[in-house]
XYZ file of C-alpha atoms in Angstrom:
278
model
C -5.326 -4.118 39.395
C -2.932 -5.752 36.953
C -2.239 -3.920 33.748
C -3.433 -5.281 30.450
C -0.777 -7.283 28.602
C -0.501 -7.633 24.820
C 1.847 -9.561 22.573
C 3.770 -7.320 20.187
C 5.412 -8.665 17.039
C 8.498 -6.738 15.928
C 9.957 -6.788 12.386
C 13.131 -8.713 13.196
C 14.159 -12.291 12.405
C 12.290 -13.798 15.355
C 9.168 -15.901 15.335
C 7.739 -15.159 18.756
C 6.015 -11.988 19.872
C 7.075 -10.192 23.058
C 4.673 -9.347 25.876
C 4.311 -5.726 26.976
C 2.103 -3.909 29.443
C -0.380 -1.366 28.118
C -0.083 1.967 29.970
C -3.229 3.266 31.615
C -5.304 5.440 29.323
C -3.815 4.037 26.122
C -6.508 2.644 23.826
C -4.965 -0.226 21.927
C -6.406 -2.837 19.579
C -4.820 -5.749 17.714
C -3.149 -4.452 14.558
C -2.138 -1.088 16.012
C 1.467 -0.045 15.382
C 3.405 0.819 18.503
C 6.854 1.781 19.706
C 8.314 -0.579 22.291
C 11.641 -0.946 24.105
C 13.622 -3.831 22.627
C 16.860 -4.389 24.458
C 18.707 -1.078 24.583
C 16.809 0.500 21.689
C 13.300 1.447 20.668
C 11.582 -0.571 17.952
C 8.404 -0.369 15.921
C 6.055 -3.308 16.345
C 2.469 -4.425 15.889
C 0.074 -5.297 18.695
C -0.720 -8.856 17.671
C -3.070 -10.129 20.366
C -4.022 -9.796 24.016
C -2.150 -12.094 26.375
C -4.514 -12.915 29.262
C -2.307 -15.841 30.326
C 0.766 -13.774 31.161
C 2.537 -14.746 34.378
C 1.739 -12.171 37.112
C 5.039 -13.004 38.820
C 6.884 -11.612 35.798
C 4.868 -8.403 35.752
C 7.590 -6.372 37.443
C 10.059 -7.428 34.742
C 7.688 -6.635 31.884
C 8.153 -3.326 30.089
C 5.504 -0.841 28.989
C 4.562 0.077 25.445
C 6.106 3.474 24.766
C 3.487 4.903 22.404
C 0.860 4.105 19.806
C 1.773 5.388 16.337
C -0.606 7.493 14.275
C -0.659 4.957 11.421
C -3.562 2.889 10.070
C -3.562 -0.514 11.816
C -2.859 -3.828 10.112
C -6.172 -5.448 9.234
C -6.981 -8.924 10.592
C -6.719 -10.352 7.064
C -3.146 -9.083 6.712
C -2.089 -10.378 10.129
C -3.599 -13.765 9.281
C -1.756 -13.707 5.950
C 1.541 -12.938 7.704
C 1.024 -15.913 10.018
C 0.210 -18.126 7.022
C 3.242 -17.026 4.983
C 5.460 -17.604 8.009
C 4.150 -21.130 8.505
C 4.138 -22.012 4.807
C 7.675 -20.776 4.097
C 9.109 -21.750 7.517
C 10.199 -18.135 7.991
C 10.143 -16.153 11.252
C 6.970 -14.104 11.584
C 9.044 -11.007 12.285
C 10.793 -11.371 8.934
C 7.476 -11.621 7.110
C 6.139 -8.638 9.061
C 9.163 -6.589 7.979
C 8.226 -7.176 4.345
C 4.635 -6.121 5.025
C 5.459 -2.851 6.778
C 6.420 0.352 5.030
C 10.033 1.538 5.044
C 11.234 2.922 8.360
C 11.475 6.423 6.929
C 7.750 6.326 6.194
C 6.635 5.218 9.652
C 4.867 8.327 10.811
C 1.713 10.332 10.201
C 0.696 10.338 6.560
C 1.794 13.466 4.732
C -1.101 15.780 3.916
C -1.923 16.190 0.233
C -2.770 19.832 -0.408
C -5.299 20.734 -3.072
C -6.452 24.013 -4.600
C -9.663 25.225 -6.232
C -11.223 28.466 -7.416
C -12.497 30.665 -4.613
C -12.822 34.229 -5.890
C -12.596 36.544 -8.869
C -9.756 37.039 -11.284
C -6.469 38.303 -9.847
C -5.553 41.973 -10.189
C -2.548 41.114 -12.320
C -2.895 38.419 -14.965
C 0.070 36.647 -16.500
C 0.375 33.795 -18.976
C 1.391 31.446 -16.156
C -1.618 32.421 -14.069
C -3.919 31.981 -17.063
C -2.725 28.410 -17.512
C -3.370 27.620 -13.851
C -6.862 29.132 -13.873
C -7.753 27.335 -17.105
C -6.930 23.996 -15.503
C -9.066 24.862 -12.468
C -12.006 26.206 -14.486
C -14.021 23.043 -13.804
C -14.451 24.207 -10.200
C -13.093 20.955 -8.784
C -10.237 20.574 -6.339
C -6.920 19.435 -7.805
C -3.613 18.601 -6.205
C -1.461 21.695 -5.866
C 1.643 19.896 -7.081
C -0.270 18.302 -9.976
C -1.606 21.654 -11.171
C 1.824 23.269 -10.987
C 3.340 20.449 -13.004
C 0.581 20.372 -15.620
C 0.583 24.151 -16.046
C 4.374 24.277 -16.172
C 4.637 26.828 -13.357
C 6.381 27.038 -10.011
C 4.535 26.643 -6.730
C 5.093 30.364 -6.196
C 2.628 31.165 -8.987
C -0.074 29.182 -7.230
C 0.843 30.623 -3.832
C 0.400 34.111 -5.279
C -3.120 33.264 -6.444
C -3.883 31.874 -2.992
C -2.623 35.046 -1.303
C -4.874 37.173 -3.524
C -7.923 35.052 -2.704
C -8.394 33.716 -6.232
C -7.660 30.181 -5.057
C -8.210 28.419 -1.763
C -6.467 25.398 -0.303
C -7.924 22.240 1.190
C -6.689 18.839 2.293
C -7.279 16.077 -0.262
C -7.536 12.345 0.417
C -4.236 10.482 -0.003
C -3.455 9.331 -3.514
C -4.137 5.632 -4.075
C -1.114 3.359 -4.291
C -2.278 2.347 -7.757
C -5.239 3.095 -9.990
C -7.814 0.391 -10.568
C -6.886 -1.867 -13.497
C -9.350 -2.353 -16.343
C -9.868 -6.054 -17.025
C -11.166 -5.274 -20.534
C -8.633 -2.585 -21.498
C -6.788 -4.626 -24.138
C -8.308 -8.038 -24.741
C -5.867 -10.592 -26.169
C -6.188 -12.355 -29.511
C -5.430 -15.907 -28.439
C -4.672 -18.963 -30.508
C -6.960 -21.942 -29.806
C -4.278 -23.519 -27.594
C -3.793 -20.307 -25.611
C -7.538 -19.828 -25.215
C -7.908 -23.377 -23.940
C -5.135 -22.859 -21.384
C -6.603 -19.518 -20.273
C -10.101 -20.966 -19.854
C -8.769 -23.910 -17.835
C -6.749 -21.599 -15.590
C -9.713 -19.274 -15.035
C -11.915 -22.231 -14.084
C -9.323 -23.357 -11.543
C -9.141 -19.895 -9.989
C -12.940 -19.560 -9.921
C -13.289 -22.850 -8.054
C -11.515 -21.313 -5.048
C -9.059 -22.921 -2.683
C -5.356 -23.435 -3.135
C -3.859 -24.870 -6.300
C -0.817 -24.773 -8.551
C -0.917 -24.422 -12.334
C 2.289 -24.583 -14.382
C 2.303 -23.455 -18.013
C 4.993 -25.085 -20.137
C 6.122 -23.219 -23.232
C 9.069 -21.617 -24.973
C 9.938 -17.945 -24.535
C 7.376 -15.817 -26.343
C 4.677 -18.486 -26.301
C 2.263 -16.175 -24.471
C 2.367 -17.725 -21.001
C 2.227 -14.339 -19.258
C -0.815 -13.307 -21.301
C -2.565 -16.519 -20.271
C -1.889 -15.814 -16.591
C -3.176 -12.270 -17.132
C -6.579 -13.712 -18.066
C -6.876 -15.294 -14.624
C -6.000 -11.923 -13.099
C -8.629 -10.259 -15.304
C -11.303 -12.636 -14.024
C -10.284 -11.902 -10.436
C -10.514 -8.151 -11.091
C -13.947 -8.528 -12.682
C -15.048 -10.247 -9.491
C -14.023 -7.210 -7.432
C -11.020 -8.924 -5.868
C -7.255 -8.410 -5.973
C -4.341 -10.443 -7.293
C -0.792 -10.739 -5.981
C 1.827 -11.394 -8.667
C 5.278 -12.593 -7.611
C 8.204 -11.919 -9.954
C 11.274 -14.183 -9.598
C 13.795 -11.331 -9.470
C 13.761 -7.546 -9.119
C 15.502 -7.077 -12.481
C 12.326 -8.282 -14.222
C 10.054 -5.781 -12.458
C 10.069 -2.995 -15.060
C 9.423 -5.410 -17.906
C 6.504 -6.950 -16.030
C 5.003 -3.576 -15.079
C 5.051 -2.532 -18.734
C 3.385 -5.786 -19.814
C 0.727 -5.353 -17.123
C 0.024 -1.762 -18.205
C -0.367 -2.873 -21.834
C -3.030 -5.380 -20.778
C -4.854 -3.505 -17.996
C -4.219 0.174 -18.787
C -2.359 0.984 -15.565
C 0.687 -0.197 -13.693
C 0.037 -2.241 -10.558
C 1.315 -1.299 -7.120
C 5.011 -2.190 -6.925
C 6.745 -3.518 -3.820
C 10.295 -4.803 -3.397
C 13.426 -4.129 -1.362
C 15.049 -1.744 -3.855
C 12.292 0.852 -3.992
C 13.626 4.332 -3.313
C 12.338 6.444 -0.427
C 10.663 8.705 -3.010
C 8.359 5.829 -3.961
């Protein structure tokens, strides 16, 4: 019986996906991240689609998928978006995929986020540092171990000591969100009549759905960004998301600050100069 064949898209400057055989026993679905042989090296790729029309005569030349990575798969909406961006910008799909994937250093199982909470009585020996930790955990809820140490101004050793004595217990917390939810009504703008008219027209265009382009013409400081923010606010109120493109990385910090002033939080940030820490 012939092995199942899938097309795998790799994050290199190529448009076509490569066909690979799926080893027996490997459960694989479109969107799963995999490791595949690519020339003389191993590469990370995404199972894009099944290929039922592969040529059986080439089966002996086809290579097997090496492994499936323990990483959340790419959702169908994201894969469709990658195909659309590739077609719209005339860019290779692999190049667009590279921008959508996390940095190579982060391709691996998600790091566990360790939390702590109260579990027993007071420790035998109380110190000022321990008192600060216990005061922060007095609500009985689980908090991130690193967060508590930072907020209490203590080293991780102080918390480890309380764990060893049974005063605290550890547990695995859900991963932190990439960004907190913005508040569309956090800081409502005081528009001039002209700005309000432009904002209302833009919001109506966005609400109508479909693709469109709206250009605001105005001098520096005229409030164009605040007008665009109103369209974003309407999108957020509708339970959806907005993607904001900044023309150059140097403007990122300024934009993030402006966004936080309007919506109360910074949005998720993504560009090629993010450090590995982020």
